[in-house]
Short mmCIF file of C-alpha atoms in Angstrom, two decimals:
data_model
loop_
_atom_site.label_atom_id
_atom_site.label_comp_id
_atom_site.label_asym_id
_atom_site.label_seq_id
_atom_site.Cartn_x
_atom_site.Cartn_y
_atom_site.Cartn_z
CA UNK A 107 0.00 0.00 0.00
CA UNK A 108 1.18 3.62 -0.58
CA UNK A 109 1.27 5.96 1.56
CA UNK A 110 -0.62 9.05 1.33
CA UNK A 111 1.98 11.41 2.07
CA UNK A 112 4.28 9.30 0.02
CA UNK A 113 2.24 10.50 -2.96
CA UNK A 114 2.29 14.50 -1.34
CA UNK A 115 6.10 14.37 -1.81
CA UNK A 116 6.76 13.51 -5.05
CA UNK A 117 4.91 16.11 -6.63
CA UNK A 118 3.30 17.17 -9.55
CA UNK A 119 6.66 16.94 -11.73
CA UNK A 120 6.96 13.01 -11.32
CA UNK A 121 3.74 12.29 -12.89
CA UNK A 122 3.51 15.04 -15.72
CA UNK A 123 4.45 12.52 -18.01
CA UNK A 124 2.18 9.70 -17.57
CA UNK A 125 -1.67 8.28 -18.41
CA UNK A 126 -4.12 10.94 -19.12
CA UNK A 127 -7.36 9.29 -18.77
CA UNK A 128 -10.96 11.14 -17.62
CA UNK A 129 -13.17 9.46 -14.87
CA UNK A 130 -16.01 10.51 -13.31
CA UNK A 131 -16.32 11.83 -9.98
CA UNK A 132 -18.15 9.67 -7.15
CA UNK A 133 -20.56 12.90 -7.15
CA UNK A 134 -21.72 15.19 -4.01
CA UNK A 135 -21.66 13.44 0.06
CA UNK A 136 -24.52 14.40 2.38
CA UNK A 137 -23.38 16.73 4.63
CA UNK A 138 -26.13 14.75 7.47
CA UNK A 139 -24.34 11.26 6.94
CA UNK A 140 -23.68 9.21 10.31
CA UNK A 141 -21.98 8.36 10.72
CA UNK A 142 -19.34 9.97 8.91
CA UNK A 143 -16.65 7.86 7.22
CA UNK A 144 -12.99 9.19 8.14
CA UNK A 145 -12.56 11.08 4.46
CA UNK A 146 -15.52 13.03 4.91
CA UNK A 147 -15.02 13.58 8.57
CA UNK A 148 -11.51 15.16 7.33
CA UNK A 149 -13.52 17.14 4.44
CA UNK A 150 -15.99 18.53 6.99
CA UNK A 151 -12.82 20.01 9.17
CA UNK A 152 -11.28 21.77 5.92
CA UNK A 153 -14.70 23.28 5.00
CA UNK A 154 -15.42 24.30 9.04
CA UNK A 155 -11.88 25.43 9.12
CA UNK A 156 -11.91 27.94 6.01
CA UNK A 157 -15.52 28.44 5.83
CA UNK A 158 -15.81 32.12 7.38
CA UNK A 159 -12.42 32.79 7.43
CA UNK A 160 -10.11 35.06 7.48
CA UNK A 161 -7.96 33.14 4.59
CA UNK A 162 -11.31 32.75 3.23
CA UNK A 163 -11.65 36.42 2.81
CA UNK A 164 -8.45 36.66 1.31
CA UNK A 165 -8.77 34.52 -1.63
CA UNK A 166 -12.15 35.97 -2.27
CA UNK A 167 -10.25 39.05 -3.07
CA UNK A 168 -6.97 37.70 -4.75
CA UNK A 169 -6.03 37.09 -8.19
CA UNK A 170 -5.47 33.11 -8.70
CA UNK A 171 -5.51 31.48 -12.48
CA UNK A 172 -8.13 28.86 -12.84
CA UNK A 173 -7.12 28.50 -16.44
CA UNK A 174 -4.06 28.49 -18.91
CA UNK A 175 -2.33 31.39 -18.31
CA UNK A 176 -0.78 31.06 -21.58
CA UNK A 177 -3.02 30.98 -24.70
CA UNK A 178 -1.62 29.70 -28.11
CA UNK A 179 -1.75 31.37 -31.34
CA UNK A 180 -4.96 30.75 -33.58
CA UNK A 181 -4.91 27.48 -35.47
CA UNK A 182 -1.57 26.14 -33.68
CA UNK A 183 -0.03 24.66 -34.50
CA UNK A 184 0.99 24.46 -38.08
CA UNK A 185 2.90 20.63 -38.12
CA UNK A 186 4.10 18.05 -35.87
CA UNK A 187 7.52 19.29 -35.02
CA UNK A 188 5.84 22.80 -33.21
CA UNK A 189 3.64 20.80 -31.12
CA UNK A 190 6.24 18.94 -30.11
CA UNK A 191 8.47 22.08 -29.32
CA UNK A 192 5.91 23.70 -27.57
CA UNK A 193 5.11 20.42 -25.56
CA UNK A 194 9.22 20.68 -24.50
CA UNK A 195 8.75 24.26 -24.22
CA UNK A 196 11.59 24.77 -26.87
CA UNK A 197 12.40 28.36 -28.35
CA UNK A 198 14.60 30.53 -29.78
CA UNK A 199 14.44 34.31 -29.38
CA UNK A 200 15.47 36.04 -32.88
CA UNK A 201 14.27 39.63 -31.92
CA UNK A 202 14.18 42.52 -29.08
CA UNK A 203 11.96 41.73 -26.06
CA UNK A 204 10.90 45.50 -25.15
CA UNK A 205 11.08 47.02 -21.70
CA UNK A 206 8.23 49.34 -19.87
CA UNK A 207 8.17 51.49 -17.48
CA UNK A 208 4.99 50.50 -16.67
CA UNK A 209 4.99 49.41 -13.16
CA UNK A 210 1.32 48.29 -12.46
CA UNK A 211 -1.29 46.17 -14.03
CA UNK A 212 -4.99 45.74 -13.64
CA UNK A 213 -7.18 42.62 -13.79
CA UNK A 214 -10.45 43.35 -13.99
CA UNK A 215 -13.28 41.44 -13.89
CA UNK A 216 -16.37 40.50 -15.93
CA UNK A 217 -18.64 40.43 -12.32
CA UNK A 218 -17.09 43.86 -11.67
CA UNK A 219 -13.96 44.92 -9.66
CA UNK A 220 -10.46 45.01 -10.40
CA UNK A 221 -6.71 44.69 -8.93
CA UNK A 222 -3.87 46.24 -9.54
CA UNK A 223 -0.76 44.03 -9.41
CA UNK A 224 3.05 44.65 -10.07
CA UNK A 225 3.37 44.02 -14.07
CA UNK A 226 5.66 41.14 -15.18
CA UNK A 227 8.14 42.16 -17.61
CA UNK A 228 8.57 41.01 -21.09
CA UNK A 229 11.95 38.89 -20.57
CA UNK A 230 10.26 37.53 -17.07
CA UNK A 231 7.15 36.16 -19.15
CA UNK A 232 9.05 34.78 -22.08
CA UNK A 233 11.02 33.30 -19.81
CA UNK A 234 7.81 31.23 -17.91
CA UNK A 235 7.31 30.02 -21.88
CA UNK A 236 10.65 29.23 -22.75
CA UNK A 237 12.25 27.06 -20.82
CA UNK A 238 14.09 25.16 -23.06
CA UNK A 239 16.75 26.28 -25.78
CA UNK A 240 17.93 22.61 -27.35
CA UNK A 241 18.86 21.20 -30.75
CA UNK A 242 15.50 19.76 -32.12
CA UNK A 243 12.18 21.59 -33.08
CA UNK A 244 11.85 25.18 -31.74
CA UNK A 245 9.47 27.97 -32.21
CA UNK A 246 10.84 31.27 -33.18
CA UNK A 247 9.70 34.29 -31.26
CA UNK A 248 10.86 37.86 -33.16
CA UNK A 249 9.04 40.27 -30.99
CA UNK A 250 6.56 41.06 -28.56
CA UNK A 251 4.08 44.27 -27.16
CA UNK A 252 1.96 44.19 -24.40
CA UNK A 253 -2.16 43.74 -24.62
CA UNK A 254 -4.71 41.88 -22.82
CA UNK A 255 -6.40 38.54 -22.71
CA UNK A 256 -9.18 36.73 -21.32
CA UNK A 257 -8.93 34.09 -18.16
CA UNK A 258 -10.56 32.35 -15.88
CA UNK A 259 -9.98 32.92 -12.65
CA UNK A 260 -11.26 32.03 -8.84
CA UNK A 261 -13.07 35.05 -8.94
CA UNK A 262 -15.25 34.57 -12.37
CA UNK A 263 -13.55 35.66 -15.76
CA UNK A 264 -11.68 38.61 -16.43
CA UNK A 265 -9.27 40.44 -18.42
CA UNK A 266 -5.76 40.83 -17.69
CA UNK A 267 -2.72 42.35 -19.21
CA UNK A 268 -0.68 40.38 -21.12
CA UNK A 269 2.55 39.76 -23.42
CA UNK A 270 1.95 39.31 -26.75
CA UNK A 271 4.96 37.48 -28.59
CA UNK A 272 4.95 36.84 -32.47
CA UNK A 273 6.14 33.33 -33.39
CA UNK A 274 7.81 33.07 -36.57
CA UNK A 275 5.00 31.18 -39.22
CA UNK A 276 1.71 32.63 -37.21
CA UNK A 277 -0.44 35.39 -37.87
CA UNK A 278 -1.34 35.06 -34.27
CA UNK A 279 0.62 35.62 -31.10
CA UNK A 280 0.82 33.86 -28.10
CA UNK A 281 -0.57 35.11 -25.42
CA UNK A 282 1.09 35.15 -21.99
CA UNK A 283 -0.63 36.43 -18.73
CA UNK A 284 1.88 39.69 -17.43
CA UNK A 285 0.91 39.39 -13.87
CA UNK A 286 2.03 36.69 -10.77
CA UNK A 287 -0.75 35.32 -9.08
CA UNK A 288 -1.55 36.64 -5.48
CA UNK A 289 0.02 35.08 -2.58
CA UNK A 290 -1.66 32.32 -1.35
CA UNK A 291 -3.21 33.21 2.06
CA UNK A 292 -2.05 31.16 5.11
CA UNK A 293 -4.32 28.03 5.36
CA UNK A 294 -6.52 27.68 8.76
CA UNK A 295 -6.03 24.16 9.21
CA UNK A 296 -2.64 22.03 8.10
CA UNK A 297 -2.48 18.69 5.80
CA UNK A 298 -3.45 15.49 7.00
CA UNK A 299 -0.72 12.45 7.77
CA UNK A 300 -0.17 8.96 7.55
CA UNK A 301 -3.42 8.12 5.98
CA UNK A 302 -3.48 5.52 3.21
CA UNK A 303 -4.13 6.26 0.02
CA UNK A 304 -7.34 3.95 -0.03
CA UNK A 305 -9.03 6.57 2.09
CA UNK A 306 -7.25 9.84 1.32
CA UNK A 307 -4.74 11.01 -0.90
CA UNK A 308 -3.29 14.56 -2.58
CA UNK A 309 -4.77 16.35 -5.58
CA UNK A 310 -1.87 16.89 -8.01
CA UNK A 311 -4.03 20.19 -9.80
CA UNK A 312 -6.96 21.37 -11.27
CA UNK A 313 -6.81 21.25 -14.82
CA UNK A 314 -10.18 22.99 -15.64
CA UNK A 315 -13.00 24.69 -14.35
CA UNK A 316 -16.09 24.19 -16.59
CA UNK A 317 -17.37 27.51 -18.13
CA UNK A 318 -21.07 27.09 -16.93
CA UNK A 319 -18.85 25.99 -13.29
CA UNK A 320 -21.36 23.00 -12.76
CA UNK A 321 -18.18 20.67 -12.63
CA UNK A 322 -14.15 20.89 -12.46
CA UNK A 323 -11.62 18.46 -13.28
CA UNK A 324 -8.73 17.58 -11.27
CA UNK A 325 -5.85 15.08 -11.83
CA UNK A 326 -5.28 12.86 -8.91
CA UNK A 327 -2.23 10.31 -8.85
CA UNK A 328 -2.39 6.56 -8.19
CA UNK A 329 -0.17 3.67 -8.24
CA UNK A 330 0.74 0.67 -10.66
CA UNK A 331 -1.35 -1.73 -8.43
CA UNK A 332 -4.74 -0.11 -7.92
CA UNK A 333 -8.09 0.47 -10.14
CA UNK A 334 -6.82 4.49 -10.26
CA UNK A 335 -8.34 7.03 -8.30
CA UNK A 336 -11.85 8.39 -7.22
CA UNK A 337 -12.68 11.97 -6.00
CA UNK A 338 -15.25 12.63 -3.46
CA UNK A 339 -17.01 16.26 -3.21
CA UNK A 340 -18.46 18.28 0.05
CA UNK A 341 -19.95 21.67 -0.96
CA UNK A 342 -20.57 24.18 1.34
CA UNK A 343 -22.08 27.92 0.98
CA UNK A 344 -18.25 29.00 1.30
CA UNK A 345 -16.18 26.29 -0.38
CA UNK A 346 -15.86 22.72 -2.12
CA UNK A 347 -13.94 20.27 -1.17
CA UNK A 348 -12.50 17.73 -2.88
CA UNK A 349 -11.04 14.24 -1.29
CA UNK A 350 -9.18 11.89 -3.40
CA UNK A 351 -8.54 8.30 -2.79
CA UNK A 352 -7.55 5.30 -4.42
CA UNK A 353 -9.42 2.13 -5.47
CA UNK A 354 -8.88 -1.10 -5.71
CA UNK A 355 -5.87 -1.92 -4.16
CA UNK A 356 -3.85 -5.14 -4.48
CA UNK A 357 -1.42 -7.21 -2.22
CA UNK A 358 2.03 -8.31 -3.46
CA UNK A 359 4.53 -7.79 -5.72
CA UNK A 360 4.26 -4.15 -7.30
CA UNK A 361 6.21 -2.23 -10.12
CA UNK A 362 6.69 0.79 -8.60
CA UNK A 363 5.77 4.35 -10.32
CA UNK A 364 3.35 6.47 -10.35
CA UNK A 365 0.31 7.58 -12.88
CA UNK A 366 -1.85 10.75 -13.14
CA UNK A 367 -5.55 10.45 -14.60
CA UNK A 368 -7.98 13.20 -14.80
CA UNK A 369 -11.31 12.82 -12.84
CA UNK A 370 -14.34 15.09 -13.77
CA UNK A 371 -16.45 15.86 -10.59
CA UNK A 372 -19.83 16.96 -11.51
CA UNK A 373 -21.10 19.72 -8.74
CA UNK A 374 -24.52 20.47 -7.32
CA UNK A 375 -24.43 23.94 -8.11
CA UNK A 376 -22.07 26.02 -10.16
CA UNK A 377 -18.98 26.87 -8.09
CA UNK A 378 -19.00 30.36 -8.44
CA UNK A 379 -16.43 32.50 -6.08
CA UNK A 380 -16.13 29.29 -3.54
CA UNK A 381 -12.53 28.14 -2.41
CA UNK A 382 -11.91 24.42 -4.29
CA UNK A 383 -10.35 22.71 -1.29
CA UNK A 384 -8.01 19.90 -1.26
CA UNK A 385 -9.05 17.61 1.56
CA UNK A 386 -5.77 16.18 2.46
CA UNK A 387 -3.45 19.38 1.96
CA UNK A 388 -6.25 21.60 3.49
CA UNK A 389 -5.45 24.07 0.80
CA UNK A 390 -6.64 25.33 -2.48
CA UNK A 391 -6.46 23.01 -5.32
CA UNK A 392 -3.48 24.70 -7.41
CA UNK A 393 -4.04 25.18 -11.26
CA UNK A 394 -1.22 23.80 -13.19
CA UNK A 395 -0.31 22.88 -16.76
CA UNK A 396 0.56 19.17 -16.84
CA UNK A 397 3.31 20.24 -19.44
CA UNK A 398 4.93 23.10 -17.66
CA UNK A 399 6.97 23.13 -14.98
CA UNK A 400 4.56 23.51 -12.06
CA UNK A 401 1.15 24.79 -11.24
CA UNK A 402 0.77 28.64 -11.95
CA UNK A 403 0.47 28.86 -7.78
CA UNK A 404 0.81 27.20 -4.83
#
């Protein structure tokens, strides 16, 4: 059997490279169960722990991706060989990156409101892209000026400032968010330990929030001996929270390793501006890109 926190420490970059499957989720828990199974007993803490909060109230008005934070050009890609350099995140810069003196950017949302944050700068942004410069397929960037694009976000959509490079070959840039997320406010309650994975396990990341928000899907890691992973959800006024587990576990010899799937978990109601918990971190379920380098925030 694996260990739960096993699982917590190996992280998000040992997996990006396996399975990507989609489940369904094991759908909403009533709240008035008894008794309560030990998962959702540990769900019910993290949602009476941030519902009311004070970190509640500071995500509610932070800035925190819930979507790709960079957006490809229209059509992309043209061939094979740029997929695969954008999948290794393989460039080569053939052009100026400008410089700003703009300090300050503003996200502002579709509900209403805004946020001004400290602007990333063009070499800082290009440099969250392109992470790679290696023989092989590349894409070519020659330039880049600042606009906006669209993005989900915890908070509903909105628009946000952005850095527009040109790519050799497109008539479209890509887009790349010019802002950091906001920090992540302290959590009220810590992760849980030593459970197996059977009955609890870490959320790797969110990979996307439906647009009508009546479900999310999250990849959840599992081992080479098991039936893959299930997600429980508890929703709350203030939050939903998400437990993960593994099924199906088997006795004896193993080849160890482990595998990522993605698990859609359908929602009573659409999510709106509630915190997506992760049961066994106690934290917000981190949006990440399963080919980048790690999620957007954490």
């Amino acid at each position: 059997m694996l260990v739960a926190l096993a699982l917590f420490t190996v992280g998000a970059g040992a997996v990006a490279g396996c399975g990507n499957e989609k489940a369904d989720g094991r759908g909403t828990q009533p709240r008035d169960a008894d008794p309560a199974p030990e998962p959702e007993a540990r769900a019910r803490q993290v949602a009476d722990a941030w519902d009311g909060s004070e970190a509640a109230e500071v995500w509610r008005k932070g800035y925190y991706p819930m979507g790709e934070v960079a957006q490809l050009p229209e059509n992309a890609f043209r061939n094979g060989a740029d997929k695969r350099a954008y999948s290794a995140r393989n460039f080569v810069l053939r052009g100026k990156l400008p410089s700003t003196a703009q300090k300050d950017g503003q996200v502002k949302w579709e509900s209403g409101g805004s946020l001004v944050l400290p602007l990333m700068g063009a070499r800082e942004a290009y440099e969250t892209v392109a992470r790679n410069s290696a023989d092989g397929p590349h894409l070519t960037v020659t330039g880049a000026e600042l606009g906006e694009m669209d993005l989900a976000t915890s908070r509903g959509p909105a628009t946000i400032p952005a850095w527009l490079f040109t790519l050799e070959g497109y008539d479209t840039p890509l887009k790349r968010v010019a802002l950091s997320p906001s920090q992540l406010p302290e959590p009220p309650i810590g992760p849980a330990r030593e459970v197996p994975t059977d009955e609890l396990a870490p959320l790797d990341r969110l990979v996307e929030a439906a647009g009508d928000g009546q479900s999310v899907t999250v990849a959840a890691t599992h081992g080479s001996c098991d039936d893959g992973p299930a997600v429980d959800v508890l929703e709350t006024g203030g939050s939903v929270v998400l437990s993960a587990s593994v099924v199906g576990t088997k006795d004896g010899p193993c080849a160890s390793g482990l595998r990522v799937k993605e698990v859609q978990v359908k929602l009573d109601r659409p999510i709106g501006d509630r915190v997506l918990l992760d049961a066994f971190t106690g934290r917000p379920v981190p949006y990440g890109d399963q080919n980048g380098p790690s999620p957007s925030w954490s």
